[in-house]
């Protein structure tokens, strides 16, 4: 049975937090680079606070614990995203793709542009999983791992090729990353990513509906389902002739003309 507190509210919270957090990060990363040190310091403080929130939420058997862990995981994730998009943690390769590179060589080159960031995400996921192991309420760790899985799926799809026109949210100093995107086509990798995200969202949605209405378990599963559903939406957008900056033109005032806003 669907309930307001157990299902609808968590999904609305997830949607609002995702929309405004993405816009905030895009706004910060597209400002003058002189502002980056202060922004990174604030993001780092937020990431540490998020880590504390994940730990605190993991020992709370209540719905509040699920929300605290969820918000904490997003704060830690946002810290990582800001550090990547501001160029602090990316990879050893910071130049456009070699047009002559093919196959494995092209994959290695692309991976070299962000490998440090991916390793940092993986290590953070392992740390959160270890902290949440056998915890009463491991919502934070689960959300972070889910975000990592969705990220890997989308990055592989971008590398292979998607019909969408992506890259609007990239700050100017990372424009070289566009050269590593595959051709604008519906690739097998995108198809696999769509199937993966739909199945994952379906499993989590079924778990949310199966949980007792208004329970902590319902809130926890609904938060995860909503995040997975947003992952499905992201991959649907990748499969359409859609500009990824269309939803967040308000956060990129200096590039509105470029985005057609």
Short mmCIF file of C-alpha atoms in Angstrom, two decimals:
data_model
loop_
_atom_site.label_atom_id
_atom_site.label_comp_id
_atom_site.label_asym_id
_atom_site.label_seq_id
_atom_site.Cartn_x
_atom_site.Cartn_y
_atom_site.Cartn_z
CA UNK A 1 0.00 0.00 0.00
CA UNK A 2 1.34 3.40 -1.00
CA UNK A 3 1.54 5.96 1.81
CA UNK A 4 2.32 9.67 1.89
CA UNK A 5 5.03 9.57 4.56
CA UNK A 6 6.55 6.26 3.48
CA UNK A 7 6.57 6.67 -0.30
CA UNK A 8 5.40 10.01 -1.72
CA UNK A 9 7.37 12.34 0.56
CA UNK A 10 10.72 10.52 0.13
CA UNK A 11 10.33 10.63 -3.64
CA UNK A 12 9.50 14.33 -3.64
CA UNK A 13 12.45 15.05 -1.34
CA UNK A 14 14.77 13.12 -3.65
CA UNK A 15 13.56 14.99 -6.73
CA UNK A 16 13.92 18.44 -5.16
CA UNK A 17 17.32 17.76 -3.60
CA UNK A 18 18.65 16.27 -6.87
CA UNK A 19 17.41 19.19 -8.97
CA UNK A 20 18.70 22.00 -6.78
CA UNK A 21 21.94 20.26 -5.75
CA UNK A 22 22.83 19.67 -9.41
CA UNK A 23 22.09 23.29 -10.21
CA UNK A 24 24.15 24.54 -7.28
CA UNK A 25 27.18 22.47 -8.28
CA UNK A 26 26.84 23.62 -11.91
CA UNK A 27 26.67 27.25 -10.76
CA UNK A 28 29.74 26.92 -8.54
CA UNK A 29 31.79 25.10 -11.19
CA UNK A 30 31.01 27.63 -13.91
CA UNK A 31 32.06 30.68 -11.91
CA UNK A 32 35.42 32.40 -12.21
CA UNK A 33 38.26 30.04 -11.29
CA UNK A 34 39.45 32.48 -8.64
CA UNK A 35 36.41 31.43 -6.59
CA UNK A 36 37.35 27.73 -6.67
CA UNK A 37 39.62 27.57 -3.59
CA UNK A 38 36.91 28.95 -1.32
CA UNK A 39 34.22 26.81 -2.97
CA UNK A 40 36.36 23.69 -2.59
CA UNK A 41 36.97 24.47 1.07
CA UNK A 42 33.24 24.86 1.66
CA UNK A 43 32.53 21.68 -0.31
CA UNK A 44 35.13 19.84 1.76
CA UNK A 45 33.51 21.02 4.98
CA UNK A 46 30.16 19.91 3.60
CA UNK A 47 31.61 16.53 2.67
CA UNK A 48 32.95 15.99 6.19
CA UNK A 49 29.59 17.04 7.65
CA UNK A 50 27.94 14.62 5.23
CA UNK A 51 30.17 11.79 6.40
CA UNK A 52 29.18 12.52 9.99
CA UNK A 53 25.52 12.54 8.95
CA UNK A 54 25.88 9.14 7.27
CA UNK A 55 27.37 7.69 10.47
CA UNK A 56 24.75 9.33 12.69
CA UNK A 57 21.90 8.20 10.47
CA UNK A 58 23.19 4.63 10.38
CA UNK A 59 22.55 4.17 14.12
CA UNK A 60 19.06 5.71 14.06
CA UNK A 61 16.27 3.18 13.42
CA UNK A 62 13.80 5.94 12.55
CA UNK A 63 12.65 7.63 9.36
CA UNK A 64 14.71 10.66 10.45
CA UNK A 65 17.79 8.44 10.37
CA UNK A 66 17.03 7.46 6.78
CA UNK A 67 16.71 11.09 5.72
CA UNK A 68 19.86 12.12 7.61
CA UNK A 69 21.85 9.31 5.98
CA UNK A 70 20.41 10.19 2.56
CA UNK A 71 21.28 13.88 2.81
CA UNK A 72 24.70 13.01 4.20
CA UNK A 73 25.48 10.71 1.27
CA UNK A 74 24.49 13.44 -1.19
CA UNK A 75 26.73 15.93 0.60
CA UNK A 76 29.69 13.56 0.34
CA UNK A 77 28.85 12.90 -3.31
CA UNK A 78 28.57 16.62 -4.05
CA UNK A 79 32.01 17.15 -2.52
CA UNK A 80 33.46 14.63 -4.95
CA UNK A 81 31.61 16.13 -7.90
CA UNK A 82 32.73 19.65 -7.07
CA UNK A 83 36.35 18.53 -6.72
CA UNK A 84 36.19 16.89 -10.14
CA UNK A 85 34.38 19.66 -11.98
CA UNK A 86 36.66 22.31 -10.50
CA UNK A 87 39.67 20.33 -11.71
CA UNK A 88 41.09 19.53 -8.27
CA UNK A 89 40.72 15.74 -8.60
CA UNK A 90 40.46 14.44 -12.15
CA UNK A 91 43.20 12.42 -13.85
CA UNK A 92 46.72 12.71 -15.26
CA UNK A 93 45.48 13.38 -18.80
CA UNK A 94 44.06 16.86 -19.30
CA UNK A 95 44.03 17.32 -23.03
CA UNK A 96 41.69 16.42 -25.92
CA UNK A 97 41.43 12.92 -27.25
CA UNK A 98 43.91 11.78 -29.88
CA UNK A 99 41.84 11.52 -33.10
CA UNK A 100 43.92 8.50 -34.16
CA UNK A 101 43.22 6.54 -30.94
CA UNK A 102 40.88 3.58 -31.35
CA UNK A 103 39.52 0.78 -29.22
CA UNK A 104 41.44 0.04 -26.05
CA UNK A 105 43.86 2.96 -26.56
CA UNK A 106 40.95 5.40 -26.69
CA UNK A 107 39.41 3.80 -23.59
CA UNK A 108 42.69 4.13 -21.67
CA UNK A 109 43.03 7.77 -22.73
CA UNK A 110 39.46 8.50 -21.63
CA UNK A 111 39.96 6.73 -18.32
CA UNK A 112 43.12 8.72 -17.71
CA UNK A 113 41.12 11.96 -17.71
CA UNK A 114 39.19 11.01 -14.57
CA UNK A 115 40.83 7.98 -12.96
CA UNK A 116 41.81 9.77 -9.73
CA UNK A 117 38.22 10.86 -9.23
CA UNK A 118 36.84 7.38 -9.92
CA UNK A 119 39.30 5.79 -7.47
CA UNK A 120 38.33 8.38 -4.83
CA UNK A 121 34.65 7.53 -5.33
CA UNK A 122 35.30 3.80 -5.10
CA UNK A 123 37.37 4.17 -1.92
CA UNK A 124 34.69 6.37 -0.37
CA UNK A 125 32.03 3.79 -1.26
CA UNK A 126 34.09 1.06 0.41
CA UNK A 127 34.56 3.23 3.50
CA UNK A 128 30.83 3.97 3.78
CA UNK A 129 29.97 0.32 3.27
CA UNK A 130 32.37 -0.66 6.04
CA UNK A 131 30.87 1.97 8.35
CA UNK A 132 27.35 0.84 7.50
CA UNK A 133 28.05 -2.89 7.70
CA UNK A 134 25.43 -4.46 10.00
CA UNK A 135 24.18 -0.96 10.83
CA UNK A 136 20.56 -0.47 11.81
CA UNK A 137 19.97 2.05 9.03
CA UNK A 138 22.61 1.94 6.24
CA UNK A 139 20.67 4.30 3.96
CA UNK A 140 23.61 6.66 3.42
CA UNK A 141 26.00 3.94 2.32
CA UNK A 142 23.36 2.42 0.02
CA UNK A 143 22.59 5.77 -1.62
CA UNK A 144 26.27 6.47 -2.29
CA UNK A 145 26.87 3.02 -3.81
CA UNK A 146 23.75 3.43 -5.95
CA UNK A 147 24.98 6.81 -7.22
CA UNK A 148 28.34 5.25 -8.08
CA UNK A 149 26.68 2.42 -10.04
CA UNK A 150 24.53 4.89 -11.98
CA UNK A 151 27.56 7.05 -12.70
CA UNK A 152 29.58 4.15 -14.10
CA UNK A 153 26.67 3.15 -16.35
CA UNK A 154 26.24 6.67 -17.71
CA UNK A 155 29.97 7.23 -18.27
CA UNK A 156 30.32 4.00 -20.26
CA UNK A 157 27.30 5.02 -22.34
CA UNK A 158 28.78 8.47 -23.01
CA UNK A 159 32.06 6.91 -24.06
CA UNK A 160 30.31 4.56 -26.51
CA UNK A 161 27.95 7.22 -27.84
CA UNK A 162 24.51 8.68 -27.09
CA UNK A 163 22.05 10.66 -29.24
CA UNK A 164 21.81 13.47 -26.66
CA UNK A 165 23.86 16.63 -26.95
CA UNK A 166 25.79 16.49 -23.69
CA UNK A 167 28.44 18.66 -22.11
CA UNK A 168 26.51 21.87 -21.36
CA UNK A 169 27.15 21.51 -17.63
CA UNK A 170 30.89 21.08 -18.08
CA UNK A 171 32.84 24.19 -17.02
CA UNK A 172 35.04 25.74 -19.74
CA UNK A 173 38.28 24.33 -18.31
CA UNK A 174 36.93 20.79 -18.82
CA UNK A 175 35.75 21.27 -22.40
CA UNK A 176 38.40 18.80 -23.56
CA UNK A 177 36.30 16.00 -22.04
CA UNK A 178 33.79 16.42 -24.86
CA UNK A 179 36.33 14.92 -27.26
CA UNK A 180 36.10 11.61 -25.39
CA UNK A 181 32.35 11.29 -25.89
CA UNK A 182 31.33 8.76 -28.51
CA UNK A 183 29.39 9.59 -31.69
CA UNK A 184 25.80 10.79 -31.39
CA UNK A 185 24.09 7.44 -31.81
CA UNK A 186 22.17 4.90 -29.78
CA UNK A 187 25.00 2.57 -28.78
CA UNK A 188 24.73 -0.94 -27.28
CA UNK A 189 26.28 0.45 -24.08
CA UNK A 190 23.42 2.93 -23.77
CA UNK A 191 20.91 0.15 -24.33
CA UNK A 192 22.56 -1.96 -21.62
CA UNK A 193 22.60 1.02 -19.25
CA UNK A 194 18.90 1.62 -19.84
CA UNK A 195 18.06 -2.01 -19.12
CA UNK A 196 20.26 -1.98 -16.00
CA UNK A 197 18.69 1.19 -14.57
CA UNK A 198 15.12 0.09 -15.35
CA UNK A 199 15.61 -3.31 -13.72
CA UNK A 200 17.31 -1.73 -10.71
CA UNK A 201 14.54 0.85 -10.30
CA UNK A 202 11.94 -1.90 -10.65
CA UNK A 203 13.53 -4.00 -7.90
CA UNK A 204 13.82 -1.04 -5.56
CA UNK A 205 10.28 0.09 -6.33
CA UNK A 206 8.98 -3.39 -5.55
CA UNK A 207 10.90 -3.34 -2.25
CA UNK A 208 9.35 0.03 -1.39
CA UNK A 209 5.82 -1.22 -2.08
CA UNK A 210 6.44 -4.41 -0.11
CA UNK A 211 7.61 -2.52 3.00
CA UNK A 212 5.03 -1.69 5.69
CA UNK A 213 3.31 1.60 4.89
CA UNK A 214 4.76 4.52 6.82
CA UNK A 215 7.73 2.50 8.09
CA UNK A 216 11.42 3.34 8.07
CA UNK A 217 11.92 0.49 5.60
CA UNK A 218 9.41 2.10 3.23
CA UNK A 219 11.17 5.47 3.44
CA UNK A 220 14.58 3.90 2.92
CA UNK A 221 13.48 1.87 -0.10
CA UNK A 222 11.55 4.82 -1.56
CA UNK A 223 14.59 7.09 -1.35
CA UNK A 224 16.63 4.48 -3.19
CA UNK A 225 13.88 3.88 -5.74
CA UNK A 226 13.52 7.60 -6.43
CA UNK A 227 17.26 7.94 -6.99
CA UNK A 228 17.26 4.92 -9.32
CA UNK A 229 14.24 6.33 -11.17
CA UNK A 230 16.16 9.56 -11.71
CA UNK A 231 18.94 7.39 -13.11
CA UNK A 232 16.45 5.92 -15.57
CA UNK A 233 15.33 9.44 -16.50
CA UNK A 234 18.93 10.51 -17.04
CA UNK A 235 19.54 7.62 -19.42
CA UNK A 236 16.27 8.31 -21.25
CA UNK A 237 17.49 11.89 -21.76
CA UNK A 238 20.76 10.47 -23.11
CA UNK A 239 18.74 8.48 -25.63
CA UNK A 240 16.92 11.57 -26.91
CA UNK A 241 18.13 14.65 -28.84
CA UNK A 242 18.17 16.57 -25.58
CA UNK A 243 20.60 19.18 -24.24
CA UNK A 244 21.73 18.25 -20.73
CA UNK A 245 21.86 21.93 -19.75
CA UNK A 246 18.23 22.62 -20.61
CA UNK A 247 16.99 21.93 -17.07
CA UNK A 248 19.69 23.99 -15.39
CA UNK A 249 20.06 27.06 -17.60
CA UNK A 250 19.09 29.11 -14.55
CA UNK A 251 22.29 27.95 -12.85
CA UNK A 252 24.53 28.97 -15.75
CA UNK A 253 23.84 32.70 -16.21
CA UNK A 254 27.08 33.30 -18.07
CA UNK A 255 26.25 30.65 -20.66
CA UNK A 256 22.53 31.18 -21.25
CA UNK A 257 23.03 32.36 -24.79
CA UNK A 258 25.06 29.25 -25.53
CA UNK A 259 22.34 27.05 -24.07
CA UNK A 260 19.61 28.79 -25.93
CA UNK A 261 17.90 29.84 -22.69
#
